[in-house]
Short mmCIF file of C-alpha atoms in Angstrom, two decimals:
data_model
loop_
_atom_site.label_atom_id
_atom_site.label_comp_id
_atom_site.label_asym_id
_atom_site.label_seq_id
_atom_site.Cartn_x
_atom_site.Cartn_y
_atom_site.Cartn_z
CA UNK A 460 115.10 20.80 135.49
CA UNK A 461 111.90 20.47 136.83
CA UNK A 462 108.82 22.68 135.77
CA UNK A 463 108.80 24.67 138.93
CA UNK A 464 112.71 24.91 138.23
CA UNK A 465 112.30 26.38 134.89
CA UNK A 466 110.19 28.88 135.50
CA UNK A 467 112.18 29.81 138.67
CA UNK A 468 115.23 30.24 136.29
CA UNK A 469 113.20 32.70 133.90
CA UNK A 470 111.81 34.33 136.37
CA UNK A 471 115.52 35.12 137.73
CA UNK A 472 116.92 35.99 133.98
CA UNK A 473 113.94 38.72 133.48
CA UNK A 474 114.01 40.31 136.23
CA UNK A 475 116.92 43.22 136.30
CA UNK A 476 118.67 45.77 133.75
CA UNK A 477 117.96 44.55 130.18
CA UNK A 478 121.68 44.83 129.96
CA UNK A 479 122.55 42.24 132.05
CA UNK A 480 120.29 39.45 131.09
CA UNK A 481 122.88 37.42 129.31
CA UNK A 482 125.20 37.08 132.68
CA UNK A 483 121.71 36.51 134.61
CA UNK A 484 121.08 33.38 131.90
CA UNK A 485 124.89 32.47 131.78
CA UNK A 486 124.42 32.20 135.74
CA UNK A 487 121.19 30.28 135.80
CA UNK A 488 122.26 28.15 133.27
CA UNK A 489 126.17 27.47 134.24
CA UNK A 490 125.20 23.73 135.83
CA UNK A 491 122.56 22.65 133.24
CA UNK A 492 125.33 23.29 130.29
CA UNK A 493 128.89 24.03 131.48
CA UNK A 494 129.73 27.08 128.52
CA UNK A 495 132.62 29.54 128.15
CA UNK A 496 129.93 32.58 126.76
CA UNK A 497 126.94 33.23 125.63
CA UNK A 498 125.30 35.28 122.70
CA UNK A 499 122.27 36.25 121.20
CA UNK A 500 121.37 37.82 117.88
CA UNK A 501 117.53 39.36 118.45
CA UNK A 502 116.82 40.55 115.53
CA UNK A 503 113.91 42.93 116.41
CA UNK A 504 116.37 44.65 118.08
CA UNK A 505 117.66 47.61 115.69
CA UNK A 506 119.73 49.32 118.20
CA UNK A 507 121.82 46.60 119.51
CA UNK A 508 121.47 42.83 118.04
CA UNK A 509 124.16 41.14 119.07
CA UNK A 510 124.81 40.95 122.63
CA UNK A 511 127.39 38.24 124.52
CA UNK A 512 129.07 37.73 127.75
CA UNK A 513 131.71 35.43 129.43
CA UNK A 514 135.43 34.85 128.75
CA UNK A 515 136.03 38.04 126.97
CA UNK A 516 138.66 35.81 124.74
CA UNK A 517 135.03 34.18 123.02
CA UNK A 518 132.68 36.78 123.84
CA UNK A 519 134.53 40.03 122.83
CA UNK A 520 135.62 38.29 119.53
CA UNK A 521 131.73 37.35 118.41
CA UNK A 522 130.51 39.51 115.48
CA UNK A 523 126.79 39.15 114.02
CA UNK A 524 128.74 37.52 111.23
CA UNK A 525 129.37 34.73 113.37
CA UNK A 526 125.78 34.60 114.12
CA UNK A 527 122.94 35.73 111.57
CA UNK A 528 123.44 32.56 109.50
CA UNK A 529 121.89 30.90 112.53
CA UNK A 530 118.66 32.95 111.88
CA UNK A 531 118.20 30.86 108.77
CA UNK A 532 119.40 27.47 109.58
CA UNK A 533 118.47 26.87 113.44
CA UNK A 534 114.48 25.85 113.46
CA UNK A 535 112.55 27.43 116.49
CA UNK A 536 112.03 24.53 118.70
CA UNK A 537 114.77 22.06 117.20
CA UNK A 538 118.05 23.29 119.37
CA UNK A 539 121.22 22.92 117.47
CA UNK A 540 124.74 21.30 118.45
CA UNK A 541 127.85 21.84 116.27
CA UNK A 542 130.46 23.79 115.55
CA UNK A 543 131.08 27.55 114.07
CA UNK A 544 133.92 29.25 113.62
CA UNK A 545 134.46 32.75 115.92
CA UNK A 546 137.61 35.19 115.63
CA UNK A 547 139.14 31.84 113.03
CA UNK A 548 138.84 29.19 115.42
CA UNK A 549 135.67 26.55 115.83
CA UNK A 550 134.06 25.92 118.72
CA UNK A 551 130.92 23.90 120.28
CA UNK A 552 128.37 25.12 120.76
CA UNK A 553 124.54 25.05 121.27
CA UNK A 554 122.53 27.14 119.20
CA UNK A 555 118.27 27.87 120.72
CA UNK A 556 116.07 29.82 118.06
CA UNK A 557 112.82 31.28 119.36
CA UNK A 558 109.96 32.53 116.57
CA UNK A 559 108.46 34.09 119.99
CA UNK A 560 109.45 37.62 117.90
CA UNK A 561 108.25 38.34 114.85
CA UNK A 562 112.00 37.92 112.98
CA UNK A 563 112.86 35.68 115.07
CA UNK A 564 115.91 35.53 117.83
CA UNK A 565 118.66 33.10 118.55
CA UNK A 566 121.11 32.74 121.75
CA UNK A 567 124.16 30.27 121.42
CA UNK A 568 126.21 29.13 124.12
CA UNK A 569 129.68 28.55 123.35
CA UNK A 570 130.67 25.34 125.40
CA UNK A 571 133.47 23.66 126.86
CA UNK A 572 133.27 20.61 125.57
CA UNK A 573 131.11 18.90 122.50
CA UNK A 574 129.82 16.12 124.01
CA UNK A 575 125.99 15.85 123.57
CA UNK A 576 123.49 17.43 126.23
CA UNK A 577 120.39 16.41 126.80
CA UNK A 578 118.98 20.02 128.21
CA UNK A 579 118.00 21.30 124.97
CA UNK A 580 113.96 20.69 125.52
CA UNK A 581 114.80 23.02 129.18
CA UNK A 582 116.67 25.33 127.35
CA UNK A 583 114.33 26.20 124.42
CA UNK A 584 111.69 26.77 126.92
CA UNK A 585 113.46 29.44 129.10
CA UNK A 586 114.71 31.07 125.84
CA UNK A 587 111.21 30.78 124.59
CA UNK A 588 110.48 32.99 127.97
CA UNK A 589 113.22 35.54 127.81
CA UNK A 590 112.59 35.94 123.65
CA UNK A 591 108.83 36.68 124.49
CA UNK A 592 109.63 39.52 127.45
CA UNK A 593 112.30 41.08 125.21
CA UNK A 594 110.17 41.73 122.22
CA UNK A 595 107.41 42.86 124.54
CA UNK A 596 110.04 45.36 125.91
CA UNK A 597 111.07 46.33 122.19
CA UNK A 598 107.08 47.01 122.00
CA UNK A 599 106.64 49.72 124.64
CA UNK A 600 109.48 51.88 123.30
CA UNK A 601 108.51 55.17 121.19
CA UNK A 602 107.21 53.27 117.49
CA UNK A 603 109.29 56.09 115.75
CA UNK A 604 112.13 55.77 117.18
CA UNK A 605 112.27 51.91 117.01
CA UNK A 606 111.63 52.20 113.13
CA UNK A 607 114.43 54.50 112.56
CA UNK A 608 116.72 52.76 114.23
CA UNK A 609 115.55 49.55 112.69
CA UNK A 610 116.29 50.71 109.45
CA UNK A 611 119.41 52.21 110.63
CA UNK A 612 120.53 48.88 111.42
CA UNK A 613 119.41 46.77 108.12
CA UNK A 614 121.37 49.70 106.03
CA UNK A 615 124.37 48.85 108.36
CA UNK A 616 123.78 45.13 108.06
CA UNK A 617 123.85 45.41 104.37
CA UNK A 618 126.57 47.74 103.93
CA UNK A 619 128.66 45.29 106.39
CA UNK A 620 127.59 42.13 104.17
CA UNK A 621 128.74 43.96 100.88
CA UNK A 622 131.52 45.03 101.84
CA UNK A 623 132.63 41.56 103.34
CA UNK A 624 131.96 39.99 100.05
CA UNK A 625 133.68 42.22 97.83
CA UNK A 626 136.59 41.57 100.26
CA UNK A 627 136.63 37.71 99.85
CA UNK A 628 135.66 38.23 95.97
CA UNK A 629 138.96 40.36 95.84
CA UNK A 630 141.29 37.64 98.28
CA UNK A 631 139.50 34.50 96.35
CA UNK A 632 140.76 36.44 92.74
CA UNK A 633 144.47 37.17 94.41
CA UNK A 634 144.41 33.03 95.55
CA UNK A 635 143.48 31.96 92.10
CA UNK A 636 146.55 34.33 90.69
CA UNK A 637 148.84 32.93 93.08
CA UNK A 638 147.85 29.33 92.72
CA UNK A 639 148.03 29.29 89.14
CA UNK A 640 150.45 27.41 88.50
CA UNK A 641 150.77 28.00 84.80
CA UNK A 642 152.20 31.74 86.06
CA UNK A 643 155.67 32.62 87.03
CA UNK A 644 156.43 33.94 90.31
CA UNK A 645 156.93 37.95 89.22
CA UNK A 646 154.16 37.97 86.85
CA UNK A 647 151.82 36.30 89.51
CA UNK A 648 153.30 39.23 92.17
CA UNK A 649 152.15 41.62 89.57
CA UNK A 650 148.69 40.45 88.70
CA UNK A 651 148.21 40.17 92.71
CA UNK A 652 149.21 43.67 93.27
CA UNK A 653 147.12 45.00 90.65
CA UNK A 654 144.04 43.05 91.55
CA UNK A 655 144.42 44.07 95.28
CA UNK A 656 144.63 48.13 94.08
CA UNK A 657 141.65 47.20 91.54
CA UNK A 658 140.17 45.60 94.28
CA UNK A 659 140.67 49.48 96.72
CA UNK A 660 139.31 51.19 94.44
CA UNK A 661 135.98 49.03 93.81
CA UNK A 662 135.91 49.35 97.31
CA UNK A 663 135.68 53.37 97.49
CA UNK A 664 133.80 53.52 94.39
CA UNK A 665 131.62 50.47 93.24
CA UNK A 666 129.02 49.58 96.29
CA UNK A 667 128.53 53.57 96.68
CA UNK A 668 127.90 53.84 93.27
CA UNK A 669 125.24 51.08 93.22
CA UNK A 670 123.45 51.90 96.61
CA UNK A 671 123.18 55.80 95.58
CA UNK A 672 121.20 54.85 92.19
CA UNK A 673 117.69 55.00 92.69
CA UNK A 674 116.94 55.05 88.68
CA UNK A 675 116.67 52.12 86.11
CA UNK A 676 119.10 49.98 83.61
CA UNK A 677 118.51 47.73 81.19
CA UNK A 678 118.42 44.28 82.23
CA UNK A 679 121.29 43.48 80.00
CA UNK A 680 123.33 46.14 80.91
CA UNK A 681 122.93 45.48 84.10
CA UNK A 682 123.67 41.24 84.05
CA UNK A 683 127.28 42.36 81.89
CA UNK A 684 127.89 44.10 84.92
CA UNK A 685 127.32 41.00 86.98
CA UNK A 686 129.01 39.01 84.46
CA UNK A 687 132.38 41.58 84.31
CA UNK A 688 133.10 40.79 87.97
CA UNK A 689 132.53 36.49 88.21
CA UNK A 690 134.60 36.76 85.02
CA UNK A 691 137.31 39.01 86.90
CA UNK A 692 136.82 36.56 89.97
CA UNK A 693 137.25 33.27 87.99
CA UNK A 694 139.61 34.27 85.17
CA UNK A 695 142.89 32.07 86.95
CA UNK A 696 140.91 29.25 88.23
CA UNK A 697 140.11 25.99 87.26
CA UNK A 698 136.25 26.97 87.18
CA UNK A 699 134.35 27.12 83.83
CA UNK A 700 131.91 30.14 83.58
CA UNK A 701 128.08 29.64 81.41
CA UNK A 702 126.35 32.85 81.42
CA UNK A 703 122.45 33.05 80.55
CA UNK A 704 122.08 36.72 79.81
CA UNK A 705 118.39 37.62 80.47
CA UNK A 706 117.27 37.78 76.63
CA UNK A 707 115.42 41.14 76.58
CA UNK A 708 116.42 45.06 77.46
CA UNK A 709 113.41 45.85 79.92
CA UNK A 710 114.41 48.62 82.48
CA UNK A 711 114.88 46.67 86.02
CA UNK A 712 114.82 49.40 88.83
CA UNK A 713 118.48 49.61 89.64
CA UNK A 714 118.59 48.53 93.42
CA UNK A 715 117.18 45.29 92.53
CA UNK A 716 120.07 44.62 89.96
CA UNK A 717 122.30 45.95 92.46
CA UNK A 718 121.08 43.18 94.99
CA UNK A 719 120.63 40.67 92.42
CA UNK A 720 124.24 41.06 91.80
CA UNK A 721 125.46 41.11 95.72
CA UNK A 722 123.38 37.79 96.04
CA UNK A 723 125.28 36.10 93.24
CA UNK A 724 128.33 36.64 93.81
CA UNK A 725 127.84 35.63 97.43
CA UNK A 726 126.66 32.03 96.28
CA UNK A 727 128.97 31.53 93.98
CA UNK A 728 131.64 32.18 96.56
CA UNK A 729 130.24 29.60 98.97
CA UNK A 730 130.25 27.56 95.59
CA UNK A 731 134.13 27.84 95.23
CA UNK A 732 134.49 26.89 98.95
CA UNK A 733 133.33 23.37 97.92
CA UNK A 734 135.89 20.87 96.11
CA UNK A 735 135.77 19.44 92.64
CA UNK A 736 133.70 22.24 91.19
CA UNK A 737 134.49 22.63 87.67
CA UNK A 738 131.34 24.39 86.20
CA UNK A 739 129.19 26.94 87.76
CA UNK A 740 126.34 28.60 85.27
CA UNK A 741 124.47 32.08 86.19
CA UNK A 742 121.40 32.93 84.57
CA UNK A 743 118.82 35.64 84.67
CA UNK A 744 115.20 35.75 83.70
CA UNK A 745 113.42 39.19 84.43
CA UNK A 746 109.69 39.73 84.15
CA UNK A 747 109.51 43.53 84.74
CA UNK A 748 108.17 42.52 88.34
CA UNK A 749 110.41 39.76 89.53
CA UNK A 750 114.13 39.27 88.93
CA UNK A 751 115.23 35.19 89.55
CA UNK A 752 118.99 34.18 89.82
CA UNK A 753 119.45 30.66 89.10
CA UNK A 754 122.97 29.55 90.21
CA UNK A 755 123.81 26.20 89.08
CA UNK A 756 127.64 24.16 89.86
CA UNK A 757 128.98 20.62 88.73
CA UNK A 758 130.26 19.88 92.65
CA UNK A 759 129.61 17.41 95.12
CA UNK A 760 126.15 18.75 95.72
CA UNK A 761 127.23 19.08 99.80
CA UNK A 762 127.87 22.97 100.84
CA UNK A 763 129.83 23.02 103.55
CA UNK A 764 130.12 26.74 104.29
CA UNK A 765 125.89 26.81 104.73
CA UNK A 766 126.09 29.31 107.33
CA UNK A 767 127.00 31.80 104.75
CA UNK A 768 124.19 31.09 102.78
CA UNK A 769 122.19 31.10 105.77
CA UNK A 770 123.36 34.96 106.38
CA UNK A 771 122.09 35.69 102.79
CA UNK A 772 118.38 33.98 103.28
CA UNK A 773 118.29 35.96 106.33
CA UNK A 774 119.43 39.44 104.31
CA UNK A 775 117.54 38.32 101.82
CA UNK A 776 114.17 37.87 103.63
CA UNK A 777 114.36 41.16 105.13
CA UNK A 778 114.29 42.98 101.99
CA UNK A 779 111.36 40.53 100.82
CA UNK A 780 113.33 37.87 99.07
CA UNK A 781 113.78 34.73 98.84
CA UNK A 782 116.88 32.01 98.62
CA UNK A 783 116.01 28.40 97.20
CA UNK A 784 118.51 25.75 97.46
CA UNK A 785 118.74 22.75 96.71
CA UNK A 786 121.81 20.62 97.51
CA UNK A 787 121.93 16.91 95.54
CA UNK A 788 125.13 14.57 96.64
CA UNK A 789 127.13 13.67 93.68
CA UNK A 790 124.87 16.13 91.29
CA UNK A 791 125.75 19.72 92.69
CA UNK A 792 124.10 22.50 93.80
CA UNK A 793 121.37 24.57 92.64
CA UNK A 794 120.75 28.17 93.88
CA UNK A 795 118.14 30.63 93.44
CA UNK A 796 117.62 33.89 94.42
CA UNK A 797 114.27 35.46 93.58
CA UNK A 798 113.83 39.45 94.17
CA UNK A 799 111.13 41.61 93.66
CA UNK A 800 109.66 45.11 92.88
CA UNK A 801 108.12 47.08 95.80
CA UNK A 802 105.40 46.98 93.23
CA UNK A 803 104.92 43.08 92.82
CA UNK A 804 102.94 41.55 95.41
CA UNK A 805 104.67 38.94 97.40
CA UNK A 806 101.59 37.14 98.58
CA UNK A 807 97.87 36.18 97.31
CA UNK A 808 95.93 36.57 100.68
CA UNK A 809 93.23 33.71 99.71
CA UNK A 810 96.26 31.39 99.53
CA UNK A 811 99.15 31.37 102.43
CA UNK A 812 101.25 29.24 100.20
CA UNK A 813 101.50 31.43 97.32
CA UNK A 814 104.51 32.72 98.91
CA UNK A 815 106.70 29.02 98.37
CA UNK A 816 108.55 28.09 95.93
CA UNK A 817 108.24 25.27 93.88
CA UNK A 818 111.24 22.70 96.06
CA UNK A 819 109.46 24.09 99.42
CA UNK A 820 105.65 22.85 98.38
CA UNK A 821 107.81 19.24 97.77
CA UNK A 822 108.96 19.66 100.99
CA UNK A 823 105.65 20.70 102.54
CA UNK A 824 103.82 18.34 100.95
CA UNK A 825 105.95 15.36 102.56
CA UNK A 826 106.12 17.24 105.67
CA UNK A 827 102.31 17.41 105.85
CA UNK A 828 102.02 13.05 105.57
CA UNK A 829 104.24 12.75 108.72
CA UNK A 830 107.62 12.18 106.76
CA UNK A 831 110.95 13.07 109.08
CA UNK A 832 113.59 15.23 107.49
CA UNK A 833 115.57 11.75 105.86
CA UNK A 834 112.89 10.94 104.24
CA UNK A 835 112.05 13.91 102.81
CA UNK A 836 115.68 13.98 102.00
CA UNK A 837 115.77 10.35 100.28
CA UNK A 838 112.38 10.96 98.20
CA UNK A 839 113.81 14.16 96.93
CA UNK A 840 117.27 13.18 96.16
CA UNK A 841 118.59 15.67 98.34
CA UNK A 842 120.77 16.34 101.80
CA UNK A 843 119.42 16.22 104.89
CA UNK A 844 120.63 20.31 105.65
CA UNK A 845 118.71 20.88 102.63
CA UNK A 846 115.65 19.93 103.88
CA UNK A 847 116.54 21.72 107.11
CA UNK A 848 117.25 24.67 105.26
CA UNK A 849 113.58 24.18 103.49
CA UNK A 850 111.70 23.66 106.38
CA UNK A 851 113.06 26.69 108.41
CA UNK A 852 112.00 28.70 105.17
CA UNK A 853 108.87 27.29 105.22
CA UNK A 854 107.91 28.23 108.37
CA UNK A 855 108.49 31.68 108.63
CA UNK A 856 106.85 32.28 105.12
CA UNK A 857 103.63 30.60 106.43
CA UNK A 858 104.34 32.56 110.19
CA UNK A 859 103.76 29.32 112.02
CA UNK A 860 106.10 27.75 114.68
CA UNK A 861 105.80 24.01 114.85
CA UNK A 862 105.92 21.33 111.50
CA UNK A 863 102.32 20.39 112.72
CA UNK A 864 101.32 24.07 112.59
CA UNK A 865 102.71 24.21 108.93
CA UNK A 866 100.78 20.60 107.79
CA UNK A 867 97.36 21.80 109.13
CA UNK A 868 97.80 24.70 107.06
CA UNK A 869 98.56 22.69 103.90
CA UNK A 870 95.71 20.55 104.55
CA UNK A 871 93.56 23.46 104.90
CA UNK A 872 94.74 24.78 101.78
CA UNK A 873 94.97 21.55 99.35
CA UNK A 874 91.29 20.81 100.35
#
């Protein structure tokens, strides 16, 4: 498209019923990239944040599951081809993230065929378009009403997250029963049928529990808790569990253990996903202001699931956390989750990049003398989708859009 075209085609995709916009796009966009549906996942939008349209096969089967790990992995500006998995099958598609909102928004179309397409530079500027006029809409509505419902949504979001991982912690513990192979078929039948009522009644009992708590534990306590469950999830595998305990007893406000725990157990079962893992170690060190998971495993060092951790940078972010990863071929992975008080302060305001951890300064620091992601990659022994994964972190802590936005701002700072 030309640029008279473009704007022609955004013009056409604003203007009408917000509810329609994604037919209006599917429609201006049907020649440029031939697509069975569309979605997007605006994330400023409490009410509503998913949205798709199209064969109602794809787009009535899309969840925000399907989705939010785009959030975290997509870079605004950098559109994405591959493949994600919807309703248990994969499909093509190309995934456009705009930081034209504040959180940030993506829309994926779902295509007919994978071969590569070279409208990605048209499409991220009409997306660029539509994400700007929908956040401005989100603007003018009543501010008290838009919070409410905002925070109507995260609870959702979270609840919906929580309760999706104790369901796969619950099926993963079943799998190892029945896979054991060192367990006769009726006592394996039993164990699986206990588990699965265990695994009920955690379900009516345990995240309630946990949410409802608005009091303290001590930081022991509250890591035997943590460590009760990966033992439970691991006992019939081949895995090895290493706990690190966090050496003292100082009270940790209880929905930061409670999230703390969520967090792990979701890495660790993107950990099991991976093959040839024989070790994974937890550890906890608590300051009284800052709680940091550090999830280590002996695998390949190449997560293929990273859409799931992508979902829990994205959770994570929204309730001011942070995920670090780092991913070395042949060495394993490293996790870690970092959560704070609503007391701690998250940033020092005479220094934007207080708020990076130690593997993202690497990463900025290489970023900021011109170096493309595979070199970043090959001077810090890690993947390629690691350094992704950094850079998309790295720009929404800093609140800049572009690489070159984030390197002028390191400059500034290092001088």
């Amino acid at each position: 498209m030309e640029a008279a075209e473009v704007l022609a085609a955004a013009a056409q995709v604003i203007d009408g019923p917000t509810e329609e916009l994604l037919q209006r796009l599917s429609l201006v966009t049907a020649d440029l990239i031939p697509h069975r549906a569309v979605a997007q996942l605006a994330s400023q939008c409490a009410s509503t944040p998913v949205t798709a349209y199209g064969d109602p096969a794809v787009s009535g089967a899309i969840t925000g599951a399907d989705l939010a790990g785009l959030l975290g992995t997509v870079t605004a500006g950098q559109p994405w081809q591959g493949v994600i998995p919807i309703a248990g099958a994969q499909h093509p598609v190309l995934a456009v993230s705009s930081d034209r909102a504040p959180r940030g928004s993506v829309v994926v179309f779902i295509r007919t065929s994978d071969a590569p397409t070279t409208a990605d530079r048209t499409l991220q500027a009409l997306w660029d378009v539509v994400t700007a006029h929908m956040y401005r809409l989100t603007l003018e509505r009543e501010p008290g009403a838009l919070a409410q419902n905002r925070a109507i949504a995260e609870a959702r979001n979270d609840l919906a997250a929580e309760l999706g991982e104790a369901h796969a912690a619950t099926l993963a513990t079943i799998l190892g029963v029945l896979r054991n192979q060192r367990i006769d078929d009726a006592a394996a039948r039993t164990m699986a049928v206990e588990m699965a009522l265990n695994g009920l009644a955690e379900l009516r009992t345990d995240t309630q529990r946990d949410r409802v708590c608005s009091g303290e534990e001590p930081a022991g306590r509250a890591f035997d808790r943590l460590a009760d469950s990966l033992r439970a999830l691991l006992r019939h595998g081949p895995v090895e569990l290493e706990l690190d305990a966090p050496g003292n007893d100082q009270l940790i406000p209880a929905a930061v253990a409670h999230a703390a725990r969520v967090a792990v157990r979701s890495v660790v079962l993107a950990m099991l996903t991976q093959d040839d893992v024989r070790r994974i170690r937890v550890a906890w060190r608590w300051d009284g202001k800052e709680l940091l998971s550090t999830i280590r495993d002996d695998g390949p060092g190449r997560l293929a699931n990273v859409l799931d951790l992508g979902q829990l940078s994205e959770r994570l972010r929204l309730h001011e956390g942070d995920l670090d990863l780092d991913a070395v071929p042949g060495w394993g992975l490293t996790a870690r989750v970092t959560l704070r008080t609503s007391q701690a302060p998250l940033t020092v305001a005479s220094d934007p990049l207080a708020a990076l951890g130690a593997r993202e300064l690497e990463v900025l620091e290489r970023l900021s003398q011109g170096q493309r992601n595979r070199s970043i990659a090959d001077d810090l022994h890690i993947s390629e989708s690691t350094v992704k994964f950094h850079v998309a972190n790295i720009l929404t802590k800093l609140a800049v859009s572009t690489r070159t936005q984030a390197a002028a701002l390191y400059h500034a700072t290092a001088v």
